[in-house]
Short mmCIF file of C-alpha atoms in Angstrom, two decimals:
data_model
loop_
_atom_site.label_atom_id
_atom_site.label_comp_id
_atom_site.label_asym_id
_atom_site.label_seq_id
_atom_site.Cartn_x
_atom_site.Cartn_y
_atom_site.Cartn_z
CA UNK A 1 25.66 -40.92 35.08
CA UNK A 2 29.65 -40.88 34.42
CA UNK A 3 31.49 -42.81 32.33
CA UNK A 4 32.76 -44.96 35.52
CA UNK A 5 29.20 -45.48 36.89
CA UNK A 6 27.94 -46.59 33.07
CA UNK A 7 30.95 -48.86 33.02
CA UNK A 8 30.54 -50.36 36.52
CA UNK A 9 26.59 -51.22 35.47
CA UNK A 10 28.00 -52.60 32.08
CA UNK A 11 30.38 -54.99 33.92
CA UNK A 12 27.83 -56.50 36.62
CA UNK A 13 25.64 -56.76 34.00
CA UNK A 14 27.76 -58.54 31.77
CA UNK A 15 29.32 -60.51 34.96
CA UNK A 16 25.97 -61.40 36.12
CA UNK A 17 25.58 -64.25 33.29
CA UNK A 18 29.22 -65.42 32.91
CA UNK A 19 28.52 -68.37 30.90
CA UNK A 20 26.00 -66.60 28.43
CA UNK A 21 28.54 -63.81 27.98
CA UNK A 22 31.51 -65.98 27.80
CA UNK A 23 29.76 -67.55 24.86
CA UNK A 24 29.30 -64.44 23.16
CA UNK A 25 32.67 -63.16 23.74
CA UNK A 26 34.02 -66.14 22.35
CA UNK A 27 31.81 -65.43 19.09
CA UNK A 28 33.77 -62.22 18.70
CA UNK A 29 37.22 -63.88 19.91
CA UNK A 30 37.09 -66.56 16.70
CA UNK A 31 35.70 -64.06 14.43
CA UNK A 32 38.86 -61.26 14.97
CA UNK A 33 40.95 -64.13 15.76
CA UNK A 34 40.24 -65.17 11.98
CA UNK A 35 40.71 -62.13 10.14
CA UNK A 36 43.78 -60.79 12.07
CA UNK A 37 45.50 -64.73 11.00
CA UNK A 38 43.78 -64.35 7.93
CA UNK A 39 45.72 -60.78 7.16
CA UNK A 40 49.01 -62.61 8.44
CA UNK A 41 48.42 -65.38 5.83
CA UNK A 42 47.72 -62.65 3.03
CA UNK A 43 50.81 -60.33 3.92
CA UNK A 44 53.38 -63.34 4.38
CA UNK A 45 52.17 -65.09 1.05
CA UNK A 46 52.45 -61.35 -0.58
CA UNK A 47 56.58 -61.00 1.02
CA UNK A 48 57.02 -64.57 0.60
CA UNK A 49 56.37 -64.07 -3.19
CA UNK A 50 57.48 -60.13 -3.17
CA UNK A 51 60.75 -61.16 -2.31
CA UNK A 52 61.29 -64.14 -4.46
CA UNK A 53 61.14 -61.40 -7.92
CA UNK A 54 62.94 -58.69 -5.73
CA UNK A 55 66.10 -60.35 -5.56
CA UNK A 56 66.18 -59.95 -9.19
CA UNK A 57 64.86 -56.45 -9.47
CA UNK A 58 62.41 -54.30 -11.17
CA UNK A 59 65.67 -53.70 -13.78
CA UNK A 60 65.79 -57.59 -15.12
CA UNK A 61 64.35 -58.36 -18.00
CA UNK A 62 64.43 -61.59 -19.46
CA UNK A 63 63.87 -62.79 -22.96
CA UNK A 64 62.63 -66.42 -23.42
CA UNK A 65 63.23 -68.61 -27.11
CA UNK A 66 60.03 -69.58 -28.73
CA UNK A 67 56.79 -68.20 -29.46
CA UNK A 68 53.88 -67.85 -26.77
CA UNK A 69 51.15 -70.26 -26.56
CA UNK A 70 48.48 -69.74 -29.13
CA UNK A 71 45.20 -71.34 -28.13
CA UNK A 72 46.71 -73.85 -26.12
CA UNK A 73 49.41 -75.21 -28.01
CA UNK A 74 52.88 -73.78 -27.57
CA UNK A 75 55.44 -73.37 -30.13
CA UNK A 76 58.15 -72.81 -27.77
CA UNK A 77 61.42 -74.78 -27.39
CA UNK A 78 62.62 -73.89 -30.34
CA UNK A 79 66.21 -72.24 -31.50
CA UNK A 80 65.36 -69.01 -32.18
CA UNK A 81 67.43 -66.53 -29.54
CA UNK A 82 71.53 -66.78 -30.23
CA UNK A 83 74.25 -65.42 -28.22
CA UNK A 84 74.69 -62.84 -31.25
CA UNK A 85 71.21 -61.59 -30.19
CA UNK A 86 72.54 -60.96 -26.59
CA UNK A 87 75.35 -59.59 -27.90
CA UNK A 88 73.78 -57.06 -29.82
CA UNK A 89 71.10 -56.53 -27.24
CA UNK A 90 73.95 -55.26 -24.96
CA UNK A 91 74.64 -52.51 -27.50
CA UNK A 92 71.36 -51.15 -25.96
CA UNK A 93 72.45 -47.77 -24.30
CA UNK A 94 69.92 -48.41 -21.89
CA UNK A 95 71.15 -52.77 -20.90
CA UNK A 96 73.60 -52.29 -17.82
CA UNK A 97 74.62 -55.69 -18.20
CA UNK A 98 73.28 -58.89 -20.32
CA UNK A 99 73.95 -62.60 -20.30
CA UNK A 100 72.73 -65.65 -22.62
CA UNK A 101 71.79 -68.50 -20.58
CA UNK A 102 71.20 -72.35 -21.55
CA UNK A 103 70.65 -74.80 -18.91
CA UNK A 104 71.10 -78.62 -18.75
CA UNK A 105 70.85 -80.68 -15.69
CA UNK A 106 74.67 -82.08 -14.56
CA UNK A 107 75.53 -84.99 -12.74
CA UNK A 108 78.56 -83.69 -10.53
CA UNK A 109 81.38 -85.71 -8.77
CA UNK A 110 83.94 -84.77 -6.34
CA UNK A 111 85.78 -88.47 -4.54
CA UNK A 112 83.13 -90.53 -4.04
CA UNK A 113 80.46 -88.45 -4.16
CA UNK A 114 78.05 -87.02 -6.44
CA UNK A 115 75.40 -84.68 -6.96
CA UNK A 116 72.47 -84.04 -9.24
CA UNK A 117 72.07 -80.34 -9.95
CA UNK A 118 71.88 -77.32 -12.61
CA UNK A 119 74.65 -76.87 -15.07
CA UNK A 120 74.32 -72.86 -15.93
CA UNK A 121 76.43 -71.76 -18.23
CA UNK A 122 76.08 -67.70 -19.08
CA UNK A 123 78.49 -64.49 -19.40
CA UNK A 124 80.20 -62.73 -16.87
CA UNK A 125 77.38 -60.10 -16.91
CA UNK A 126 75.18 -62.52 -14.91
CA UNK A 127 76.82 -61.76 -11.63
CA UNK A 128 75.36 -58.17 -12.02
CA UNK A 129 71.73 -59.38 -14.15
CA UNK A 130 70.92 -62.13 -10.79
CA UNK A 131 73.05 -59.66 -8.55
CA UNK A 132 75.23 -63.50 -7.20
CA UNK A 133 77.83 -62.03 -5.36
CA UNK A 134 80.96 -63.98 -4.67
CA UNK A 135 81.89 -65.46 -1.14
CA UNK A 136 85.06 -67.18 -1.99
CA UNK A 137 87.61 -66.40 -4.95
CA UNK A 138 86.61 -64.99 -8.09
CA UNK A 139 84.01 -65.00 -11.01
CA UNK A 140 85.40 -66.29 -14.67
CA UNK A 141 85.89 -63.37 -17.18
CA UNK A 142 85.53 -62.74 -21.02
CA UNK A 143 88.30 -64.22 -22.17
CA UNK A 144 87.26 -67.86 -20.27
CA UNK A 145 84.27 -67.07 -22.10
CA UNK A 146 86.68 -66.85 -25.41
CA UNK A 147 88.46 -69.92 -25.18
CA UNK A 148 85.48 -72.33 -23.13
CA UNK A 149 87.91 -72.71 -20.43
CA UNK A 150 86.80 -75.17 -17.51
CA UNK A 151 86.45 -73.12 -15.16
CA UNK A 152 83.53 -73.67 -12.46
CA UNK A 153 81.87 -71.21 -10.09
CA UNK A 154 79.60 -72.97 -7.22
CA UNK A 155 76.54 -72.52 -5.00
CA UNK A 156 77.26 -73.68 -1.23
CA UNK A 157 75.09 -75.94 -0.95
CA UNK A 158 76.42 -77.44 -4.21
CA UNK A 159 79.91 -77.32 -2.09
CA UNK A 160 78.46 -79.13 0.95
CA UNK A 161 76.88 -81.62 -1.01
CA UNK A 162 79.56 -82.43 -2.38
CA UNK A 163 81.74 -82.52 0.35
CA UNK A 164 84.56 -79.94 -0.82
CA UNK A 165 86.75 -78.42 1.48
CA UNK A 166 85.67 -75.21 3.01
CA UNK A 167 88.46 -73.42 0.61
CA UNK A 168 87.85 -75.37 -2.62
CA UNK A 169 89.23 -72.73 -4.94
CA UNK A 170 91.02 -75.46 -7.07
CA UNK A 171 89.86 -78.32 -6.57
CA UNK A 172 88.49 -80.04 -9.45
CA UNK A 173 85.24 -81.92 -9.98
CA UNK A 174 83.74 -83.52 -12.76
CA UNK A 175 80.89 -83.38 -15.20
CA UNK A 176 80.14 -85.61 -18.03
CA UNK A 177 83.97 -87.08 -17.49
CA UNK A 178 84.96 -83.46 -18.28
CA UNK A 179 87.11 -82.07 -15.26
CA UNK A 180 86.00 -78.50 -14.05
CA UNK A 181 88.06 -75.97 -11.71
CA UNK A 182 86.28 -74.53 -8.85
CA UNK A 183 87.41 -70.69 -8.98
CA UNK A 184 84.68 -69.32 -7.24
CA UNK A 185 81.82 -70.17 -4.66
CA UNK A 186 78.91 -67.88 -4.15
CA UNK A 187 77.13 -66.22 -1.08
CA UNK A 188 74.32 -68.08 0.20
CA UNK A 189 71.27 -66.59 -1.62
CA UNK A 190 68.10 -69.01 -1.02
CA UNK A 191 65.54 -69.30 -3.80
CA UNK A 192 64.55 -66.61 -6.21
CA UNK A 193 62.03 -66.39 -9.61
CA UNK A 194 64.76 -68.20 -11.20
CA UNK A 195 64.56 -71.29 -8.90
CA UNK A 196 67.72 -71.96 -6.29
CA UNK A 197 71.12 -69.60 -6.50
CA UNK A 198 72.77 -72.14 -4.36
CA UNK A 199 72.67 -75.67 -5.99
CA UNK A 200 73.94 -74.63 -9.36
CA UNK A 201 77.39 -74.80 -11.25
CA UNK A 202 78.10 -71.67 -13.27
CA UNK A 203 80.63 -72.30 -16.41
CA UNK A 204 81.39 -70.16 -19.32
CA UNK A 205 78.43 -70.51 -21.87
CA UNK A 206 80.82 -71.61 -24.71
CA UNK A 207 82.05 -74.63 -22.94
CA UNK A 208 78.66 -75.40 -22.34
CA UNK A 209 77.94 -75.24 -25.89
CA UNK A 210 81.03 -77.34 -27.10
CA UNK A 211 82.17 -80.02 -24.33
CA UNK A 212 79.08 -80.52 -22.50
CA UNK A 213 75.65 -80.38 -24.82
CA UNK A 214 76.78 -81.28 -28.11
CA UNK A 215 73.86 -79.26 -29.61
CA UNK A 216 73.26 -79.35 -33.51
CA UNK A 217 72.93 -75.05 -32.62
CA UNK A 218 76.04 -74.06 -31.47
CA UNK A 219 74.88 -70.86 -31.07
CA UNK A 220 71.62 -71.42 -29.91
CA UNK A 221 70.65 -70.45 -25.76
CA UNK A 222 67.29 -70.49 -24.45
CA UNK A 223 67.28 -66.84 -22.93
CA UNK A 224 69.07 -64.09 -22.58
CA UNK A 225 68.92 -62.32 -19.31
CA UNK A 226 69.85 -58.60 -19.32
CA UNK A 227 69.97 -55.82 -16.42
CA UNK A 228 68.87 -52.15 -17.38
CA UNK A 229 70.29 -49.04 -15.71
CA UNK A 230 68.17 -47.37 -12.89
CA UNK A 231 66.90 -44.46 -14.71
CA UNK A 232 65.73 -46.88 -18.05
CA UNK A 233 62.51 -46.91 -19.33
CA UNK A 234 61.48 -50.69 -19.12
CA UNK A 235 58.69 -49.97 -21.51
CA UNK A 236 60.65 -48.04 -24.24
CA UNK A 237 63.89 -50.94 -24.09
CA UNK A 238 61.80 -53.35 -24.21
CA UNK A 239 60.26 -51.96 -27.78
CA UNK A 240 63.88 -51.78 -28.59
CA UNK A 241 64.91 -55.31 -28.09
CA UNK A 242 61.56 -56.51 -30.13
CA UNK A 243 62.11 -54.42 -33.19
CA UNK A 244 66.07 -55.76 -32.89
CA UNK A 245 65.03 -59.70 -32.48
CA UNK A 246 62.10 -59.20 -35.40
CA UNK A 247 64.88 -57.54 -37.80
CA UNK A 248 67.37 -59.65 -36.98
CA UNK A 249 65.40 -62.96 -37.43
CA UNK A 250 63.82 -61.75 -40.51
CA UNK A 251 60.29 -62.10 -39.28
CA UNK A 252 57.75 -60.14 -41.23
CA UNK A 253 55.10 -57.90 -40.09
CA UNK A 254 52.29 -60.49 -40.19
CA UNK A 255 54.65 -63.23 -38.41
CA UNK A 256 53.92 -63.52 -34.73
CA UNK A 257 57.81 -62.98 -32.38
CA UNK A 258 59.29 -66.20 -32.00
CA UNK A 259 60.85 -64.75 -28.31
CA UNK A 260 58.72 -63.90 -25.32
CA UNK A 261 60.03 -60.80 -23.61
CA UNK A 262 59.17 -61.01 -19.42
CA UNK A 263 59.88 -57.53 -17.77
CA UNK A 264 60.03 -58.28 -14.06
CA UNK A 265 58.64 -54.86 -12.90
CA UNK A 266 55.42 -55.98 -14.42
CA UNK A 267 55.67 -59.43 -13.14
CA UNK A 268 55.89 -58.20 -9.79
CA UNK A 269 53.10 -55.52 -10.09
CA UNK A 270 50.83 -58.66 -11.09
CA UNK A 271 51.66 -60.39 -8.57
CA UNK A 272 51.25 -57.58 -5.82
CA UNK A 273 48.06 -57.51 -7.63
CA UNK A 274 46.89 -61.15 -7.56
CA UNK A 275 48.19 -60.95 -3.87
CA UNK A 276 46.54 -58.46 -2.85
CA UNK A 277 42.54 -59.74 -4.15
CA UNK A 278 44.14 -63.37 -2.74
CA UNK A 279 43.96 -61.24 1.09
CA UNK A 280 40.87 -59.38 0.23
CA UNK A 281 38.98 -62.70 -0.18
CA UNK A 282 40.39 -64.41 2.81
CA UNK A 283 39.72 -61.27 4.85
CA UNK A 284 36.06 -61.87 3.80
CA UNK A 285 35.92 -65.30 4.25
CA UNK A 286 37.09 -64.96 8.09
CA UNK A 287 34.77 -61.56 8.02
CA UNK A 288 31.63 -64.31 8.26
CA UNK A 289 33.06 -65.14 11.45
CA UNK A 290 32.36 -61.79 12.61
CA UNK A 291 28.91 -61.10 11.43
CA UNK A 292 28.01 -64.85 13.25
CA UNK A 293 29.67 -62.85 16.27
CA UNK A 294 27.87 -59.75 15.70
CA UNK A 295 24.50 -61.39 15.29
CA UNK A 296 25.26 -63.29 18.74
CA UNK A 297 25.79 -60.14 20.78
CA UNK A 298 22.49 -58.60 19.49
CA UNK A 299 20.92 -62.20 20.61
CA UNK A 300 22.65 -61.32 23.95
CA UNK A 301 21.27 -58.17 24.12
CA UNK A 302 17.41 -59.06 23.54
CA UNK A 303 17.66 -61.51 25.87
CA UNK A 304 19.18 -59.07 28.59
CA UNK A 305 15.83 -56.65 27.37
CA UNK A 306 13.79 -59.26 27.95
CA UNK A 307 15.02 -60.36 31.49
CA UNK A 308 15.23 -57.03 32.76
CA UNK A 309 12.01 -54.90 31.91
CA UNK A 310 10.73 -54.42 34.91
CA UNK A 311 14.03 -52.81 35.95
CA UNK A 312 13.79 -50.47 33.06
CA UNK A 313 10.52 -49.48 34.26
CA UNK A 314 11.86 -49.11 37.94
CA UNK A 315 14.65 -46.39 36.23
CA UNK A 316 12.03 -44.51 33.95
CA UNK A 317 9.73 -44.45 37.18
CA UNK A 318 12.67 -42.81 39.00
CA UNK A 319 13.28 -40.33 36.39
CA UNK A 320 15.89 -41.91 33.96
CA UNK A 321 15.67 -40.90 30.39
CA UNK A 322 15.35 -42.58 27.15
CA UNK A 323 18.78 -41.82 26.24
CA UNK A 324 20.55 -43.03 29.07
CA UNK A 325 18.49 -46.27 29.16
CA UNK A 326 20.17 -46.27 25.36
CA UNK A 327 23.55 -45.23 26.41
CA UNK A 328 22.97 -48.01 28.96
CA UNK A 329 22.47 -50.97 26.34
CA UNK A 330 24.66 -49.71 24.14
CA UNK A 331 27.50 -49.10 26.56
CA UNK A 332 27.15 -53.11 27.30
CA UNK A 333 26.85 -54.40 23.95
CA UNK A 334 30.50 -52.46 22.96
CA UNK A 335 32.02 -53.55 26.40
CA UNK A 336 31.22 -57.46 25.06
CA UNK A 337 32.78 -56.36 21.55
CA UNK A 338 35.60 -54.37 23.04
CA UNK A 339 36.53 -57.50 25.31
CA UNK A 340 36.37 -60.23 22.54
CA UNK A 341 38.04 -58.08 20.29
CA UNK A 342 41.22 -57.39 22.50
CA UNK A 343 41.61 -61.17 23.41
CA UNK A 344 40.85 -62.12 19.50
CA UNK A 345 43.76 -59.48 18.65
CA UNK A 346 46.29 -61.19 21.12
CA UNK A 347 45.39 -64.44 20.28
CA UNK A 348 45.77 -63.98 16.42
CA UNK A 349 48.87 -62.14 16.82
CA UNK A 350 50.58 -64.46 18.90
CA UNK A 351 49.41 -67.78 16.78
CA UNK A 352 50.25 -66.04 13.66
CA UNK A 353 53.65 -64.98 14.88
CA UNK A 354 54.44 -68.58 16.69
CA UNK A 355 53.50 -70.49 14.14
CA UNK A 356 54.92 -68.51 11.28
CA UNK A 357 58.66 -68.09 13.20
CA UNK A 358 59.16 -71.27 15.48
CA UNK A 359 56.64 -73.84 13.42
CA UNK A 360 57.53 -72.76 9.27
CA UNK A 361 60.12 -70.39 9.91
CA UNK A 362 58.54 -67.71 8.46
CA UNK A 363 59.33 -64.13 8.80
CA UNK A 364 55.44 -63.11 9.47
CA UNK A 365 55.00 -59.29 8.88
CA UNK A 366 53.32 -57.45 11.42
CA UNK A 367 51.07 -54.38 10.44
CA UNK A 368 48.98 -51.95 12.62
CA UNK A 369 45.93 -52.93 10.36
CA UNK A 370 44.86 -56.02 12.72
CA UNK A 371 45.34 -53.32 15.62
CA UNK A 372 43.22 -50.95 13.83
CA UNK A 373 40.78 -53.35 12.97
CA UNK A 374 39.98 -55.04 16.11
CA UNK A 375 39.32 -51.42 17.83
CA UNK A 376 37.24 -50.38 14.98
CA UNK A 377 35.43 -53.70 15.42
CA UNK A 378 34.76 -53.40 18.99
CA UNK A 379 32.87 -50.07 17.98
CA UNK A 380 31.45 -50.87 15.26
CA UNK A 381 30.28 -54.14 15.59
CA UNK A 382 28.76 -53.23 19.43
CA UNK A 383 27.04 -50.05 18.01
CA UNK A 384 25.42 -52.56 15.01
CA UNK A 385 24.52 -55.31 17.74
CA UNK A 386 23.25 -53.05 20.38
CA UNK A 387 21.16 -50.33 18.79
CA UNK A 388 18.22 -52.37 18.30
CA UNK A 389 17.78 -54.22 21.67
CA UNK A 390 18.81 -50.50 23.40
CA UNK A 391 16.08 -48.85 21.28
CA UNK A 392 13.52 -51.57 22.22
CA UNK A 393 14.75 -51.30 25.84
CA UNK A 394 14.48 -47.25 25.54
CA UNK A 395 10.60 -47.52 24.35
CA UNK A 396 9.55 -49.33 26.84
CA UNK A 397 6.07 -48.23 28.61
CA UNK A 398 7.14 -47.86 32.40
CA UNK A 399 3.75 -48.97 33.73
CA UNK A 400 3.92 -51.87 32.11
CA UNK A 401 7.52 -53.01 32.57
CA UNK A 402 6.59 -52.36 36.08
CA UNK A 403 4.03 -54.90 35.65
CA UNK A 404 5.80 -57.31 34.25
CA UNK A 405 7.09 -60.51 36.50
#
């Protein structure tokens, strides 16, 4: 027999008990249908989060006040990083660029509006540390940073809450009853590790420190984010800046660091990680779909044995061989896989993508993997379900399967 003839048998075969082999097509339609949205899931949660620690780069590190929690109770919030310790951090040959932060929440007003968001106030450096480029004038420089000028750099959605003109390089707004001059307004960014680069006021650091907080620690911030050069060893700087912080706070070789150092090259290699088990286990989870799928195939198949013995015994009486009769089975069982795993690959695809782009607005990813996987299923899957009932079928006795009614 040629392929065409095997495949013509397969299909009135198949065709000849529509509803029973719709059913088990539909077995293998849910159960590829699962695991191809199941890898969309995994692979959009992994860019989703991928992306959010990108836009900061596998350069940033950032150095948090306080010690880590020690079983279960924190000892954070307190004053131990200064801007003297960012300023000496940036000595680093290796630190591109470095910044002290401190944030407060801010209350602004522009007319008769207002707007709650985050007061930032940092160094110049943190353009190049968050990579914020500027849309609309300019960033403030060192020597605002010298004298706490009041000088105010934007997010635009900040700006459009708000309601400032679209050029609102120098208009004023106000925080705390302390007037502030826009100078700059940032490119639209979205959300990063670091929460929103949009709805935030930048100001010098230093007029943070002395008009707005009133802080018994002048001096004090609660990080310091720094930038290292491409070529840096995160590893080796980051030994660096602990022996620096532990010397220059005095602490002693027993005493635990009262800073907690976050490299974001490891963060994001964790979280690849985590990701990556996260799709593993939902890959499984929808893989039960396809064993229930699998199993109701081979079902399929017994029952086709079954219902057609005595025309296995009418093709061994002609001369047919075992392995044809098994080529025979087989060739029907991977035809049912084949079909249900082409229209489960379409379907999954398309919901995946629709729902991702028109319904969340989503970006999905699309990977050959749910390609490669439905083909490999419709092989393997009809092999697994069909080798038994085509073996069966095979040893048949062809006297009595021409006996039987």
């Amino acid at each position: 027999m040629t392929f065409n003839d095997i495949f013509k048998e397969s299909w009135l075969s198949i065709s000849g008990n529509k509803i029973r082999s719709f059913l088990t097509v539909l077995g293998i339609v849910i159960g590829v249908m699962a695991v191809v949205i199941m890898v969309a899931v995994g692979e959009t949660v992994q860019k989703q989060i991928t992306d959010q620690f990108s836009s900061l780069g596998t350069g940033t590190i950032i150095i948090r006040a306080g010690a880590a929690q020690t079983g279960g109770v924190r000892s954070g919030n307190r004053q131990t990083l200064t801007i003297d310790d960012a300023e000496y951090i940036g000595k680093l040959p290796d630190v591109a660029a470095v910044s002290p932060v401190q944030m407060s929440g801010a209350q602004a007003v522009y007319g008769n509006k207002n707007w709650s968001t985050s007061m930032t106030g940092v160094y110049p450096g943190y353009t190049t540390v968050q990579n914020i480029e500027i849309e609309k004038g300019s960033f403030f420089d060192d020597t605002a940073v010298r004298n706490a000028s009041t000088y105010a750099v934007i997010g635009p959605t900040t700006a459009e809450e708000l309601g400032l003109p679209d050029n609102p390089i120098g208009t004023v707004i106000r925080v705390q009853n302390t007037p502030f001059v826009v100078i700059g307004v940032t490119k639209a960014k979205g959300d990063s590790a670091m929460g929103s680069q949009d709805d935030m006021i930048l100001i010098p650091i230093t007029t943070l420190k002395k008009r707005l907080s009133g802080s018994r620690f002048p001096n004090a911030v609660q990080m310091i984010s720094l930038k290292l050069y491409s070529d840096a060893d995160n590893n080796l700087v980051i030994e660096q800046i602990t022996a620096l912080l532990r010397n220059r706070h005095k602490l002693k070789d027993a005493d635990a660091d009262d800073f907690q150092i976050m490299d974001m090259k490891q963060v994001m290699e964790t979280m690849n990680t985590v990701t990556g088990y996260m799709k593993m286990l939902l890959i499984a989870i929808a893989a039960v779909s396809l064993l229930v799928g699998a199993i109701g195939i081979m079902n399929m198949m017994l029952v086709s044995v079954a219902e057609r013995t005595r025309e296995i015994g009418i093709r061994k009486a002609i001369g047919a061989r075992e392995r044809q009769i098994i080529i025979q089975f087989l060739s029907e069982s991977i035809l049912i896989s084949f079909i249900g795993s082409m229209a489960g690959l379409i379907i999954g695809v398309g919901l995946s993508q629709g729902v991702g782009r028109l319904w969340l607005g989503y970006n999905v990813p699309f990977s050959m993997w749910p390609v490669i996987l439905s083909v490999s299923v419709a092989v393997i899957v009809g092999l697994a379900s069909g080798v038994v009932p085509a073996l069966k079928a095979a040893k048949l006795n062809p006297i009595d399967s021409l006996r039987h009614e």
